[in-house]
Backbone as JSON Lines, residues from 0, in Angstrom:
{"i":0,"aa":"M","n":[169.67,-90.25,188.63],"ca":[168.91,-90.66,187.45],"c":[167.44,-90.77,187.84]}
{"i":1,"aa":"S","n":[166.59,-90.24,187.03],"ca":[165.16,-90.27,187.34],"c":[164.56,-91.61,186.95]}
{"i":2,"aa":"P","n":[163.45,-92.0,187.59],"ca":[162.84,-93.3,187.28],"c":[162.38,-93.42,185.83]}
{"i":3,"aa":"G","n":[161.97,-92.32,185.22],"ca":[161.5,-92.37,183.84],"c":[162.59,-92.64,182.84]}
{"i":4,"aa":"S","n":[163.83,-92.27,183.16],"ca":[164.92,-92.46,182.2],"c":[165.25,-93.94,182.03]}
{"i":5,"aa":"N","n":[165.06,-94.74,183.07],"ca":[165.29,-96.18,182.96],"c":[164.29,-96.8,182.01]}
{"i":6,"aa":"D","n":[163.03,-96.37,182.08],"ca":[162.0,-96.86,181.16],"c":[162.34,-96.47,179.73]}
{"i":7,"aa":"T","n":[162.82,-95.23,179.56],"ca":[163.2,-94.75,178.22],"c":[164.35,-95.58,177.67]}
{"i":8,"aa":"S","n":[165.32,-95.85,178.51],"ca":[166.48,-96.64,178.08],"c":[166.05,-98.05,177.66]}
{"i":9,"aa":"E","n":[165.18,-98.67,178.43],"ca":[164.69,-100.0,178.09],"c":[163.89,-99.97,176.79]}
{"i":10,"aa":"R","n":[163.1,-98.93,176.62],"ca":[162.31,-98.79,175.4],"c":[163.21,-98.59,174.19]}
{"i":11,"aa":"E","n":[164.24,-97.76,174.34],"ca":[165.19,-97.54,173.25],"c":[165.94,-98.83,172.91]}
{"i":12,"aa":"N","n":[166.34,-99.57,173.93],"ca":[167.03,-100.84,173.68],"c":[166.12,-101.83,172.96]}
{"i":13,"aa":"A","n":[164.87,-101.89,173.37],"ca":[163.92,-102.79,172.7],"c":[163.69,-102.35,171.26]}
{"i":14,"aa":"Y","n":[163.62,-101.04,171.05],"ca":[163.46,-100.52,169.68],"c":[164.63,-100.94,168.81]}
{"i":15,"aa":"W","n":[165.85,-100.74,169.31],"ca":[167.02,-101.09,168.51],"c":[167.15,-102.59,168.28]}
{"i":16,"aa":"R","n":[166.75,-103.39,169.27],"ca":[166.75,-104.85,169.07],"c":[165.79,-105.22,167.95]}
{"i":17,"aa":"A","n":[164.6,-104.63,167.95],"ca":[163.62,-104.91,166.89],"c":[164.13,-104.43,165.54]}
{"i":18,"aa":"N","n":[164.76,-103.28,165.52],"ca":[165.31,-102.72,164.29],"c":[166.41,-103.62,163.73]}
{"i":19,"aa":"I","n":[167.35,-104.03,164.57],"ca":[168.45,-104.88,164.12],"c":[167.93,-106.26,163.7]}
{"i":20,"aa":"R","n":[166.97,-106.8,164.42],"ca":[166.39,-108.1,164.06],"c":[165.75,-108.04,162.67]}
{"i":21,"aa":"L","n":[165.0,-106.97,162.41],"ca":[164.39,-106.79,161.09],"c":[165.46,-106.66,160.02]}
{"i":22,"aa":"L","n":[166.45,-105.83,160.28],"ca":[167.51,-105.59,159.31],"c":[168.26,-106.88,158.98]}
{"i":23,"aa":"L","n":[168.61,-107.66,159.99],"ca":[169.33,-108.92,159.75],"c":[168.46,-109.93,159.01]}
{"i":24,"aa":"S","n":[167.18,-109.96,159.32],"ca":[166.27,-110.87,158.61],"c":[166.19,-110.52,157.12]}
{"i":25,"aa":"L","n":[166.04,-109.24,156.83],"ca":[165.94,-108.81,155.44],"c":[167.26,-109.01,154.7]}
{"i":26,"aa":"L","n":[168.37,-108.78,155.38],"ca":[169.68,-109.03,154.75],"c":[169.88,-110.52,154.45]}
{"i":27,"aa":"A","n":[169.4,-111.38,155.35],"ca":[169.51,-112.82,155.11],"c":[168.69,-113.23,153.89]}
{"i":28,"aa":"I","n":[167.5,-112.67,153.75],"ca":[166.67,-112.97,152.57],"c":[167.36,-112.46,151.31]}
{"i":29,"aa":"W","n":[167.89,-111.26,151.36],"ca":[168.59,-110.69,150.2],"c":[169.81,-111.53,149.84]}
{"i":30,"aa":"F","n":[170.58,-111.95,150.84],"ca":[171.76,-112.78,150.6],"c":[171.35,-114.11,149.98]}
{"i":31,"aa":"A","n":[170.32,-114.75,150.53],"ca":[169.88,-116.04,150.0],"c":[169.42,-115.91,148.56]}
{"i":32,"aa":"C","n":[168.75,-114.83,148.25],"ca":[168.25,-114.64,146.88],"c":[169.38,-114.3,145.92]}
{"i":33,"aa":"S","n":[170.2,-113.33,146.28],"ca":[171.23,-112.88,145.34],"c":[172.4,-113.86,145.25]}
{"i":34,"aa":"F","n":[172.93,-114.27,146.38],"ca":[174.08,-115.17,146.37],"c":[173.65,-116.62,146.18]}
{"i":35,"aa":"G","n":[172.62,-117.02,146.93],"ca":[172.16,-118.4,146.85],"c":[171.54,-118.76,145.52]}
{"i":36,"aa":"A","n":[170.49,-118.02,145.14],"ca":[169.79,-118.34,143.9],"c":[170.59,-117.94,142.67]}
{"i":37,"aa":"G","n":[171.32,-116.84,142.76],"ca":[172.06,-116.36,141.59],"c":[173.38,-117.06,141.35]}
{"i":38,"aa":"I","n":[173.98,-117.63,142.4],"ca":[175.31,-118.23,142.25],"c":[175.3,-119.71,142.65]}
{"i":39,"aa":"L","n":[174.96,-119.99,143.92],"ca":[175.08,-121.35,144.43],"c":[174.08,-122.32,143.8]}
{"i":40,"aa":"L","n":[172.85,-121.9,143.61],"ca":[171.81,-122.78,143.07],"c":[171.58,-122.57,141.58]}
{"i":41,"aa":"R","n":[172.47,-121.86,140.92],"ca":[172.26,-121.52,139.52],"c":[172.09,-122.74,138.63]}
{"i":42,"aa":"D","n":[172.94,-123.73,138.8],"ca":[172.84,-124.93,137.95],"c":[171.5,-125.62,138.12]}
{"i":43,"aa":"F","n":[171.02,-125.74,139.35],"ca":[169.73,-126.36,139.59],"c":[168.6,-125.51,138.99]}
{"i":44,"aa":"L","n":[168.65,-124.2,139.22],"ca":[167.59,-123.32,138.74],"c":[167.58,-123.17,137.22]}
{"i":45,"aa":"D","n":[168.72,-123.41,136.58],"ca":[168.78,-123.29,135.12],"c":[167.96,-124.37,134.42]}
{"i":46,"aa":"R","n":[167.5,-125.36,135.15],"ca":[166.62,-126.38,134.55],"c":[165.24,-125.8,134.22]}
{"i":47,"aa":"F","n":[164.9,-124.71,134.87],"ca":[163.59,-124.08,134.69],"c":[163.75,-122.8,133.89]}
{"i":48,"aa":"M","n":[162.7,-122.44,133.16],"ca":[162.76,-121.23,132.33],"c":[161.76,-120.19,132.85]}
{"i":49,"aa":"L","n":[162.13,-118.93,132.71],"ca":[161.25,-117.83,133.06],"c":[161.44,-116.74,132.02]}
{"i":50,"aa":"G","n":[160.4,-116.49,131.25],"ca":[160.49,-115.48,130.2],"c":[161.47,-115.83,129.11]}
{"i":51,"aa":"G","n":[161.67,-117.11,128.87],"ca":[162.59,-117.55,127.83],"c":[164.04,-117.64,128.28]}
{"i":52,"aa":"Y","n":[164.31,-117.38,129.55],"ca":[165.68,-117.43,130.07],"c":[165.76,-118.46,131.19]}
{"i":53,"aa":"P","n":[166.92,-119.08,131.37],"ca":[167.08,-119.99,132.5],"c":[166.86,-119.24,133.82]}
{"i":54,"aa":"L","n":[166.2,-119.89,134.76],"ca":[165.82,-119.23,136.01],"c":[167.04,-118.77,136.81]}
{"i":55,"aa":"G","n":[168.12,-119.54,136.81],"ca":[169.34,-119.12,137.51],"c":[169.91,-117.84,136.93]}
{"i":56,"aa":"F","n":[169.93,-117.73,135.62],"ca":[170.38,-116.51,134.95],"c":[169.46,-115.35,135.29]}
{"i":57,"aa":"W","n":[168.15,-115.61,135.28],"ca":[167.19,-114.55,135.57],"c":[167.39,-114.02,136.99]}
{"i":58,"aa":"F","n":[167.59,-114.93,137.97],"ca":[167.82,-114.47,139.34],"c":[169.09,-113.65,139.44]}
{"i":59,"aa":"A","n":[170.14,-114.08,138.75],"ca":[171.4,-113.35,138.81],"c":[171.28,-111.97,138.19]}
{"i":60,"aa":"Q","n":[170.5,-111.84,137.13],"ca":[170.41,-110.57,136.41],"c":[169.25,-109.68,136.87]}
{"i":61,"aa":"Q","n":[168.09,-110.25,137.13],"ca":[166.9,-109.45,137.42],"c":[166.26,-109.77,138.77]}
{"i":62,"aa":"G","n":[166.16,-111.03,139.08],"ca":[165.4,-111.45,140.25],"c":[165.9,-110.87,141.55]}
{"i":63,"aa":"S","n":[167.21,-110.86,141.75],"ca":[167.74,-110.33,143.0],"c":[167.48,-108.84,143.12]}
{"i":64,"aa":"I","n":[167.46,-108.13,142.01],"ca":[167.15,-106.69,142.05],"c":[165.69,-106.48,142.44]}
{"i":65,"aa":"Y","n":[164.78,-107.28,141.86],"ca":[163.37,-107.16,142.22],"c":[163.14,-107.49,143.69]}
{"i":66,"aa":"V","n":[163.8,-108.54,144.16],"ca":[163.67,-108.9,145.57],"c":[164.2,-107.77,146.45]}
{"i":67,"aa":"F","n":[165.31,-107.16,146.07],"ca":[165.87,-106.06,146.83],"c":[164.89,-104.89,146.92]}
{"i":68,"aa":"I","n":[164.23,-104.56,145.83],"ca":[163.25,-103.47,145.83],"c":[162.07,-103.81,146.74]}
{"i":69,"aa":"V","n":[161.59,-105.04,146.67],"ca":[160.49,-105.46,147.55],"c":[160.93,-105.38,149.01]}
{"i":70,"aa":"L","n":[162.17,-105.78,149.3],"ca":[162.66,-105.73,150.68],"c":[162.74,-104.29,151.2]}
{"i":71,"aa":"I","n":[163.02,-103.35,150.33],"ca":[163.03,-101.94,150.74],"c":[161.64,-101.52,151.21]}
{"i":72,"aa":"F","n":[160.61,-101.9,150.44],"ca":[159.25,-101.55,150.83],"c":[158.84,-102.27,152.11]}
{"i":73,"aa":"V","n":[159.24,-103.53,152.25],"ca":[158.94,-104.27,153.49],"c":[159.6,-103.57,154.67]}
{"i":74,"aa":"Y","n":[160.84,-103.14,154.5],"ca":[161.56,-102.44,155.57],"c":[160.82,-101.17,155.98]}
{"i":75,"aa":"V","n":[160.37,-100.39,155.01],"ca":[159.67,-99.14,155.31],"c":[158.39,-99.42,156.1]}
{"i":76,"aa":"V","n":[157.61,-100.39,155.65],"ca":[156.34,-100.7,156.32],"c":[156.59,-101.21,157.74]}
{"i":77,"aa":"R","n":[157.53,-102.15,157.87],"ca":[157.8,-102.73,159.19],"c":[158.41,-101.69,160.15]}
{"i":78,"aa":"M","n":[159.28,-100.82,159.64],"ca":[159.86,-99.8,160.52],"c":[158.81,-98.81,160.99]}
{"i":79,"aa":"R","n":[157.85,-98.5,160.15],"ca":[156.74,-97.63,160.61],"c":[155.99,-98.3,161.75]}
{"i":80,"aa":"Q","n":[155.74,-99.61,161.61],"ca":[155.05,-100.33,162.66],"c":[155.87,-100.36,163.95]}
{"i":81,"aa":"I","n":[157.17,-100.6,163.81],"ca":[158.04,-100.65,164.98],"c":[158.11,-99.28,165.65]}
{"i":82,"aa":"E","n":[158.23,-98.23,164.86],"ca":[158.28,-96.88,165.43],"c":[156.99,-96.52,166.16]}
{"i":83,"aa":"R","n":[155.86,-96.93,165.61],"ca":[154.58,-96.68,166.29],"c":[154.5,-97.48,167.59]}
{"i":84,"aa":"K","n":[154.96,-98.71,167.53],"ca":[154.92,-99.57,168.71],"c":[155.71,-98.96,169.87]}
{"i":85,"aa":"F","n":[156.85,-98.36,169.56],"ca":[157.69,-97.78,170.59],"c":[157.5,-96.27,170.73]}
{"i":86,"aa":"D","n":[156.43,-95.77,170.12],"ca":[156.06,-94.36,170.2],"c":[157.2,-93.44,169.76]}
{"i":87,"aa":"L","n":[157.8,-93.77,168.62],"ca":[158.89,-92.98,168.07],"c":[158.56,-92.44,166.68]}
{"i":88,"aa":"D","n":[157.31,-92.56,166.27],"ca":[156.95,-92.08,164.94],"c":[156.83,-90.56,164.94]}
{"i":89,"aa":"D","n":[156.98,-90.0,163.74],"ca":[156.95,-88.54,163.6],"c":[155.57,-87.99,163.7]}
């Protein structure tokens, strides 16, 4: 095995750790928003109104979808940064 391959392996491992860490963080946010706000905290959030609808209902129907779309854009931006950091960008 050449000395450079060990560096490559470490770099790839660090890249995948950063990738998985980002993915798990975004999934936790999505879970908290969709399951937490839409289901578990619905009764509490229904005390507040947004656009004429109870906030818990809004999160269950619209809010979690909006958060999911924002998380997709966050993922794209952060993955570009991670790929540049590990010199894996196209």
